[in-house]
Amino acid sequence: QDKREFLRSYYACSSFMDAQVGKVIKALEESGQMDNTLIVFMGDHGYHLGEHNWWNKVTVFEKGTNAPFIVAGKAVVQKGAETDAMVEFIDIYPTLAGLLDLKDVPGYLEGKSFAEVLKNPTLPFRNSVRAITKRGDMLGRTVKTEEWRYTEWDNGNKGMELYDQENDPVEYKNLAADPAYAGIIAVMKKLLDQNGSD
Protein backbone atom coordinates (compact mmCIF):
# COMPACT_ATOMS: atom_id res chain seq x y z
CA GLN A 1 0.00 0.00 0.00
CA ASP A 2 2.81 2.44 0.87
CA LYS A 3 4.49 1.79 -2.47
CA ARG A 4 1.22 2.37 -4.35
CA GLU A 5 0.67 5.64 -2.52
CA PHE A 6 4.23 6.72 -3.17
CA LEU A 7 3.89 6.00 -6.89
CA ARG A 8 0.51 7.75 -7.03
CA SER A 9 2.00 10.84 -5.36
CA TYR A 10 5.02 10.80 -7.66
CA TYR A 11 2.86 10.60 -10.80
CA ALA A 12 0.51 13.28 -9.47
CA CYS A 13 3.46 15.59 -8.84
CA SER A 14 4.84 14.94 -12.34
CA SER A 15 1.43 15.59 -13.93
CA PHE A 16 1.00 18.80 -11.93
CA MET A 17 4.44 20.03 -12.99
CA ASP A 18 3.71 19.15 -16.61
CA ALA A 19 0.50 21.21 -16.45
CA GLN A 20 2.38 24.23 -15.04
CA VAL A 21 4.96 24.07 -17.84
CA GLY A 22 2.04 23.96 -20.29
CA LYS A 23 0.66 27.19 -18.78
CA VAL A 24 4.02 28.94 -19.17
CA ILE A 25 4.33 27.77 -22.80
CA LYS A 26 0.77 28.92 -23.56
CA ALA A 27 1.43 32.35 -22.01
CA LEU A 28 4.62 32.74 -24.06
CA GLU A 29 2.76 31.82 -27.25
CA GLU A 30 -0.19 34.13 -26.52
CA SER A 31 2.10 37.05 -25.66
CA GLY A 32 4.21 36.58 -28.78
CA GLN A 33 7.35 36.04 -26.70
CA MET A 34 7.98 32.38 -27.53
CA ASP A 35 10.58 33.21 -30.21
CA ASN A 36 12.26 35.63 -27.81
CA THR A 37 12.61 33.18 -24.92
CA LEU A 38 15.12 30.55 -23.89
CA ILE A 39 13.46 27.90 -21.74
CA VAL A 40 15.47 25.86 -19.25
CA PHE A 41 13.58 23.11 -17.42
CA MET A 42 15.43 21.20 -14.72
CA GLY A 43 14.99 19.17 -11.57
CA ASP A 44 17.36 19.28 -8.63
CA HIS A 45 17.77 15.49 -8.51
CA GLY A 46 16.64 12.19 -9.92
CA TYR A 47 14.11 10.09 -8.02
CA HIS A 48 14.19 6.45 -7.00
CA LEU A 49 11.02 4.41 -7.40
CA GLY A 50 12.16 1.25 -5.62
CA GLU A 51 15.61 0.76 -7.15
CA HIS A 52 18.07 -0.32 -4.44
CA ASN A 53 14.96 -0.60 -2.22
CA TRP A 54 14.93 3.20 -2.07
CA TRP A 55 11.82 5.34 -2.50
CA ASN A 56 13.16 8.85 -2.42
CA LYS A 57 16.06 11.02 -3.55
CA VAL A 58 19.36 11.84 -1.77
CA THR A 59 21.53 9.15 -3.34
CA VAL A 60 24.60 9.27 -5.53
CA PHE A 61 23.44 6.43 -7.78
CA GLU A 62 22.61 7.17 -11.43
CA LYS A 63 18.89 7.41 -10.62
CA GLY A 64 19.57 10.03 -7.96
CA THR A 65 22.05 12.17 -9.88
CA ASN A 66 20.69 12.05 -13.44
CA ALA A 67 18.28 14.97 -13.13
CA PRO A 68 15.65 16.14 -15.63
CA PHE A 69 17.14 18.82 -17.88
CA ILE A 70 15.62 20.35 -21.04
CA VAL A 71 16.68 23.44 -22.99
CA ALA A 72 14.38 24.89 -25.65
CA GLY A 73 14.57 28.00 -27.82
CA LYS A 74 16.56 29.48 -30.67
CA ALA A 75 19.88 28.36 -29.18
CA VAL A 76 18.84 24.72 -29.70
CA VAL A 77 19.47 23.86 -33.34
CA GLN A 78 17.93 20.37 -33.49
CA LYS A 79 14.51 20.54 -31.85
CA GLY A 80 13.62 17.48 -29.77
CA ALA A 81 17.17 16.09 -29.93
CA GLU A 82 18.71 14.16 -27.06
CA THR A 83 22.37 14.14 -26.10
CA ASP A 84 24.64 11.80 -24.18
CA ALA A 85 26.90 14.72 -23.23
CA MET A 86 27.47 14.91 -19.47
CA VAL A 87 26.94 18.33 -17.86
CA GLU A 88 26.83 19.61 -14.29
CA PHE A 89 24.55 22.23 -12.79
CA ILE A 90 27.53 24.57 -12.45
CA ASP A 91 27.63 24.67 -16.27
CA ILE A 92 24.17 26.21 -16.61
CA TYR A 93 25.07 29.80 -15.65
CA PRO A 94 28.14 30.08 -17.94
CA THR A 95 26.04 28.65 -20.78
CA LEU A 96 23.17 31.09 -20.28
CA ALA A 97 25.58 33.99 -19.75
CA GLY A 98 27.14 33.30 -23.13
CA LEU A 99 23.90 32.65 -25.00
CA LEU A 100 22.26 35.79 -23.58
CA ASP A 101 25.42 37.89 -23.94
CA LEU A 102 25.44 38.91 -20.28
CA LYS A 103 27.94 41.55 -19.21
CA ASP A 104 30.35 41.44 -16.25
CA VAL A 105 30.28 37.65 -15.90
CA PRO A 106 32.73 36.65 -13.13
CA GLY A 107 35.94 35.05 -14.35
CA TYR A 108 36.18 32.64 -11.43
CA LEU A 109 33.26 30.37 -12.39
CA GLU A 110 33.93 26.64 -12.06
CA GLY A 111 31.43 25.72 -14.76
CA LYS A 112 31.84 26.02 -18.50
CA SER A 113 29.46 26.68 -21.37
CA PHE A 114 27.86 23.74 -23.18
CA ALA A 115 26.42 26.02 -25.90
CA GLU A 116 28.18 23.96 -28.59
CA VAL A 117 26.22 20.89 -27.49
CA LEU A 118 22.98 22.83 -28.02
CA LYS A 119 24.11 23.40 -31.61
CA ASN A 120 25.32 19.83 -32.11
CA PRO A 121 24.00 17.26 -29.58
CA THR A 122 26.43 14.59 -30.84
CA LEU A 123 29.38 16.50 -29.35
CA PRO A 124 30.88 15.29 -26.07
CA PHE A 125 31.22 17.78 -23.22
CA ARG A 126 32.65 16.69 -19.86
CA ASN A 127 34.75 13.56 -19.45
CA SER A 128 33.41 13.17 -15.91
CA VAL A 129 30.74 14.64 -13.65
CA ARG A 130 30.46 14.77 -9.86
CA ALA A 131 27.77 14.82 -7.20
CA ILE A 132 27.71 15.04 -3.43
CA THR A 133 25.12 14.18 -0.79
CA LYS A 134 24.85 13.87 2.96
CA ARG A 135 23.27 10.78 4.48
CA GLY A 136 22.89 11.30 8.22
CA ASP A 137 26.39 12.18 9.37
CA MET A 138 28.06 10.63 6.29
CA LEU A 139 29.22 12.61 3.29
CA GLY A 140 28.95 10.79 -0.03
CA ARG A 141 30.95 11.97 -3.05
CA THR A 142 30.73 10.39 -6.48
CA VAL A 143 32.36 10.78 -9.88
CA LYS A 144 30.98 9.31 -13.11
CA THR A 145 32.52 8.76 -16.52
CA GLU A 146 30.86 7.05 -19.46
CA GLU A 147 32.36 3.76 -18.26
CA TRP A 148 32.42 3.94 -14.44
CA ARG A 149 30.87 5.45 -11.32
CA TYR A 150 33.03 5.65 -8.19
CA THR A 151 31.70 6.72 -4.77
CA GLU A 152 33.36 7.36 -1.43
CA TRP A 153 31.59 7.74 1.90
CA ASP A 154 33.53 9.98 4.29
CA ASN A 155 36.62 9.82 2.05
CA GLY A 156 36.35 6.05 1.85
CA ASN A 157 36.45 5.51 5.62
CA LYS A 158 32.80 4.41 5.64
CA GLY A 159 32.77 2.64 2.31
CA MET A 160 33.57 2.78 -1.39
CA GLU A 161 31.55 1.77 -4.43
CA LEU A 162 32.53 1.12 -8.05
CA TYR A 163 29.98 0.37 -10.76
CA ASP A 164 30.41 -0.59 -14.40
CA GLN A 165 28.14 1.91 -16.19
CA GLU A 166 28.04 -0.09 -19.42
CA ASN A 167 27.30 -3.58 -18.07
CA ASP A 168 25.54 -2.63 -14.82
CA PRO A 169 23.68 0.65 -15.56
CA VAL A 170 21.33 0.29 -12.57
CA GLU A 171 24.40 -0.15 -10.33
CA TYR A 172 23.66 -3.31 -8.38
CA LYS A 173 27.11 -4.95 -8.43
CA ASN A 174 29.66 -3.05 -6.34
CA LEU A 175 33.13 -3.93 -7.69
CA ALA A 176 35.13 -1.85 -5.19
CA ALA A 177 36.30 -4.83 -3.11
CA ASP A 178 37.52 -6.78 -6.14
CA PRO A 179 41.35 -6.46 -6.43
CA ALA A 180 41.04 -6.72 -10.22
CA TYR A 181 39.62 -3.18 -10.27
CA ALA A 182 42.26 -1.51 -8.08
CA GLY A 183 43.74 0.34 -11.06
CA ILE A 184 40.36 1.71 -12.12
CA ILE A 185 39.64 2.79 -8.55
CA ALA A 186 42.96 4.67 -8.44
CA VAL A 187 42.07 6.54 -11.65
CA MET A 188 38.53 7.31 -10.47
CA LYS A 189 39.76 8.44 -7.05
CA LYS A 190 42.10 10.89 -8.74
CA LEU A 191 39.20 12.20 -10.85
CA LEU A 192 37.04 12.56 -7.75
CA ASP A 193 39.70 14.66 -6.04
CA GLN A 194 40.10 16.96 -9.08
CA ASN A 195 36.84 18.73 -8.15
CA GLY A 196 35.49 19.12 -11.66
CA SER A 197 38.49 20.50 -13.47
CA ASP A 198 38.09 18.35 -16.61
PDB file of C-alpha atoms in Angstrom, residues 6-133:
ATOM      1  CA  PHE A   6       4.226   6.722  -3.167  1.00  0.00           C
ATOM      2  CA  LEU A   7       3.891   6.004  -6.892  1.00  0.00           C
ATOM      3  CA  ARG A   8       0.514   7.751  -7.027  1.00  0.00           C
ATOM      4  CA  SER A   9       1.998  10.835  -5.364  1.00  0.00           C
ATOM      5  CA  TYR A  10       5.020  10.798  -7.662  1.00  0.00           C
ATOM      6  CA  TYR A  11       2.861  10.599 -10.802  1.00  0.00           C
ATOM      7  CA  ALA A  12       0.507  13.281  -9.474  1.00  0.00           C
ATOM      8  CA  CYS A  13       3.458  15.586  -8.841  1.00  0.00           C
ATOM      9  CA  SER A  14       4.838  14.936 -12.343  1.00  0.00           C
ATOM     10  CA  SER A  15       1.428  15.586 -13.930  1.00  0.00           C
ATOM     11  CA  PHE A  16       0.997  18.797 -11.930  1.00  0.00           C
ATOM     12  CA  MET A  17       4.439  20.028 -12.989  1.00  0.00           C
ATOM     13  CA  ASP A  18       3.708  19.148 -16.609  1.00  0.00           C
ATOM     14  CA  ALA A  19       0.499  21.211 -16.452  1.00  0.00           C
ATOM     15  CA  GLN A  20       2.378  24.228 -15.041  1.00  0.00           C
ATOM     16  CA  VAL A  21       4.956  24.067 -17.838  1.00  0.00           C
ATOM     17  CA  GLY A  22       2.041  23.964 -20.286  1.00  0.00           C
ATOM     18  CA  LYS A  23       0.662  27.187 -18.776  1.00  0.00           C
ATOM     19  CA  VAL A  24       4.018  28.936 -19.173  1.00  0.00           C
ATOM     20  CA  ILE A  25       4.334  27.774 -22.800  1.00  0.00           C
ATOM     21  CA  LYS A  26       0.770  28.920 -23.560  1.00  0.00           C
ATOM     22  CA  ALA A  27       1.434  32.348 -22.008  1.00  0.00           C
ATOM     23  CA  LEU A  28       4.621  32.738 -24.063  1.00  0.00           C
ATOM     24  CA  GLU A  29       2.763  31.822 -27.251  1.00  0.00           C
ATOM     25  CA  GLU A  30      -0.191  34.130 -26.524  1.00  0.00           C
ATOM     26  CA  SER A  31       2.098  37.053 -25.658  1.00  0.00           C
ATOM     27  CA  GLY A  32       4.210  36.581 -28.783  1.00  0.00           C
ATOM     28  CA  GLN A  33       7.347  36.035 -26.696  1.00  0.00           C
ATOM     29  CA  MET A  34       7.976  32.384 -27.533  1.00  0.00           C
ATOM     30  CA  ASP A  35      10.578  33.210 -30.210  1.00  0.00           C
ATOM     31  CA  ASN A  36      12.258  35.628 -27.814  1.00  0.00           C
ATOM     32  CA  THR A  37      12.606  33.181 -24.917  1.00  0.00           C
ATOM     33  CA  LEU A  38      15.119  30.545 -23.894  1.00  0.00           C
ATOM     34  CA  ILE A  39      13.456  27.903 -21.741  1.00  0.00           C
ATOM     35  CA  VAL A  40      15.465  25.863 -19.252  1.00  0.00           C
ATOM     36  CA  PHE A  41      13.584  23.111 -17.416  1.00  0.00           C
ATOM     37  CA  MET A  42      15.433  21.196 -14.720  1.00  0.00           C
ATOM     38  CA  GLY A  43      14.992  19.170 -11.567  1.00  0.00           C
ATOM     39  CA  ASP A  44      17.361  19.282  -8.632  1.00  0.00           C
ATOM     40  CA  HIS A  45      17.773  15.488  -8.505  1.00  0.00           C
ATOM     41  CA  GLY A  46      16.643  12.189  -9.916  1.00  0.00           C
ATOM     42  CA  TYR A  47      14.109  10.086  -8.024  1.00  0.00           C
ATOM     43  CA  HIS A  48      14.188   6.446  -7.001  1.00  0.00           C
ATOM     44  CA  LEU A  49      11.021   4.410  -7.404  1.00  0.00           C
ATOM     45  CA  GLY A  50      12.162   1.250  -5.618  1.00  0.00           C
ATOM     46  CA  GLU A  51      15.612   0.764  -7.152  1.00  0.00           C
ATOM     47  CA  HIS A  52      18.065  -0.316  -4.445  1.00  0.00           C
ATOM     48  CA  ASN A  53      14.957  -0.604  -2.223  1.00  0.00           C
ATOM     49  CA  TRP A  54      14.932   3.204  -2.072  1.00  0.00           C
ATOM     50  CA  TRP A  55      11.823   5.341  -2.496  1.00  0.00           C
ATOM     51  CA  ASN A  56      13.163   8.848  -2.418  1.00  0.00           C
ATOM     52  CA  LYS A  57      16.064  11.023  -3.551  1.00  0.00           C
ATOM     53  CA  VAL A  58      19.361  11.845  -1.768  1.00  0.00           C
ATOM     54  CA  THR A  59      21.535   9.153  -3.341  1.00  0.00           C
ATOM     55  CA  VAL A  60      24.598   9.266  -5.535  1.00  0.00           C
ATOM     56  CA  PHE A  61      23.443   6.431  -7.776  1.00  0.00           C
ATOM     57  CA  GLU A  62      22.611   7.169 -11.425  1.00  0.00           C
ATOM     58  CA  LYS A  63      18.890   7.406 -10.618  1.00  0.00           C
ATOM     59  CA  GLY A  64      19.571  10.031  -7.963  1.00  0.00           C
ATOM     60  CA  THR A  65      22.050  12.173  -9.880  1.00  0.00           C
ATOM     61  CA  ASN A  66      20.691  12.046 -13.440  1.00  0.00           C
ATOM     62  CA  ALA A  67      18.281  14.975 -13.127  1.00  0.00           C
ATOM     63  CA  PRO A  68      15.649  16.138 -15.633  1.00  0.00           C
ATOM     64  CA  PHE A  69      17.141  18.824 -17.884  1.00  0.00           C
ATOM     65  CA  ILE A  70      15.619  20.349 -21.037  1.00  0.00           C
ATOM     66  CA  VAL A  71      16.680  23.439 -22.993  1.00  0.00           C
ATOM     67  CA  ALA A  72      14.385  24.894 -25.654  1.00  0.00           C
ATOM     68  CA  GLY A  73      14.568  27.996 -27.817  1.00  0.00           C
ATOM     69  CA  LYS A  74      16.560  29.485 -30.671  1.00  0.00           C
ATOM     70  CA  ALA A  75      19.884  28.364 -29.176  1.00  0.00           C
ATOM     71  CA  VAL A  76      18.840  24.721 -29.698  1.00  0.00           C
ATOM     72  CA  VAL A  77      19.474  23.859 -33.338  1.00  0.00           C
ATOM     73  CA  GLN A  78      17.935  20.374 -33.493  1.00  0.00           C
ATOM     74  CA  LYS A  79      14.514  20.541 -31.855  1.00  0.00           C
ATOM     75  CA  GLY A  80      13.624  17.477 -29.771  1.00  0.00           C
ATOM     76  CA  ALA A  81      17.166  16.088 -29.932  1.00  0.00           C
ATOM     77  CA  GLU A  82      18.712  14.158 -27.057  1.00  0.00           C
ATOM     78  CA  THR A  83      22.372  14.139 -26.098  1.00  0.00           C
ATOM     79  CA  ASP A  84      24.643  11.803 -24.182  1.00  0.00           C
ATOM     80  CA  ALA A  85      26.905  14.724 -23.225  1.00  0.00           C
ATOM     81  CA  MET A  86      27.467  14.908 -19.469  1.00  0.00           C
ATOM     82  CA  VAL A  87      26.941  18.327 -17.861  1.00  0.00           C
ATOM     83  CA  GLU A  88      26.829  19.606 -14.292  1.00  0.00           C
ATOM     84  CA  PHE A  89      24.547  22.230 -12.789  1.00  0.00           C
ATOM     85  CA  ILE A  90      27.531  24.570 -12.449  1.00  0.00           C
ATOM     86  CA  ASP A  91      27.634  24.669 -16.272  1.00  0.00           C
ATOM     87  CA  ILE A  92      24.174  26.215 -16.613  1.00  0.00           C
ATOM     88  CA  TYR A  93      25.071  29.795 -15.652  1.00  0.00           C
ATOM     89  CA  PRO A  94      28.139  30.077 -17.940  1.00  0.00           C
ATOM     90  CA  THR A  95      26.042  28.652 -20.782  1.00  0.00           C
ATOM     91  CA  LEU A  96      23.169  31.089 -20.280  1.00  0.00           C
ATOM     92  CA  ALA A  97      25.581  33.990 -19.751  1.00  0.00           C
ATOM     93  CA  GLY A  98      27.138  33.300 -23.134  1.00  0.00           C
ATOM     94  CA  LEU A  99      23.903  32.651 -24.999  1.00  0.00           C
ATOM     95  CA  LEU A 100      22.265  35.791 -23.584  1.00  0.00           C
ATOM     96  CA  ASP A 101      25.423  37.894 -23.942  1.00  0.00           C
ATOM     97  CA  LEU A 102      25.436  38.906 -20.277  1.00  0.00           C
ATOM     98  CA  LYS A 103      27.936  41.549 -19.209  1.00  0.00           C
ATOM     99  CA  ASP A 104      30.349  41.443 -16.248  1.00  0.00           C
ATOM    100  CA  VAL A 105      30.279  37.645 -15.902  1.00  0.00           C
ATOM    101  CA  PRO A 106      32.727  36.648 -13.133  1.00  0.00           C
ATOM    102  CA  GLY A 107      35.937  35.046 -14.354  1.00  0.00           C
ATOM    103  CA  TYR A 108      36.184  32.640 -11.428  1.00  0.00           C
ATOM    104  CA  LEU A 109      33.265  30.370 -12.389  1.00  0.00           C
ATOM    105  CA  GLU A 110      33.927  26.644 -12.064  1.00  0.00           C
ATOM    106  CA  GLY A 111      31.425  25.719 -14.759  1.00  0.00           C
ATOM    107  CA  LYS A 112      31.838  26.025 -18.502  1.00  0.00           C
ATOM    108  CA  SER A 113      29.458  26.678 -21.367  1.00  0.00           C
ATOM    109  CA  PHE A 114      27.859  23.738 -23.181  1.00  0.00           C
ATOM    110  CA  ALA A 115      26.416  26.018 -25.895  1.00  0.00           C
ATOM    111  CA  GLU A 116      28.179  23.964 -28.593  1.00  0.00           C
ATOM    112  CA  VAL A 117      26.223  20.889 -27.489  1.00  0.00           C
ATOM    113  CA  LEU A 118      22.980  22.830 -28.024  1.00  0.00           C
ATOM    114  CA  LYS A 119      24.111  23.396 -31.605  1.00  0.00           C
ATOM    115  CA  ASN A 120      25.322  19.834 -32.105  1.00  0.00           C
ATOM    116  CA  PRO A 121      24.004  17.259 -29.584  1.00  0.00           C
ATOM    117  CA  THR A 122      26.430  14.589 -30.839  1.00  0.00           C
ATOM    118  CA  LEU A 123      29.381  16.497 -29.352  1.00  0.00           C
ATOM    119  CA  PRO A 124      30.883  15.287 -26.072  1.00  0.00           C
ATOM    120  CA  PHE A 125      31.220  17.779 -23.222  1.00  0.00           C
ATOM    121  CA  ARG A 126      32.650  16.692 -19.862  1.00  0.00           C
ATOM    122  CA  ASN A 127      34.752  13.560 -19.446  1.00  0.00           C
ATOM    123  CA  SER A 128      33.412  13.173 -15.913  1.00  0.00           C
ATOM    124  CA  VAL A 129      30.742  14.641 -13.647  1.00  0.00           C
ATOM    125  CA  ARG A 130      30.458  14.771  -9.865  1.00  0.00           C
ATOM    126  CA  ALA A 131      27.767  14.823  -7.202  1.00  0.00           C
ATOM    127  CA  ILE A 132      27.710  15.036  -3.433  1.00  0.00           C
ATOM    128  CA  THR A 133      25.116  14.181  -0.790  1.00  0.00           C
TER     129      THR A 133
END
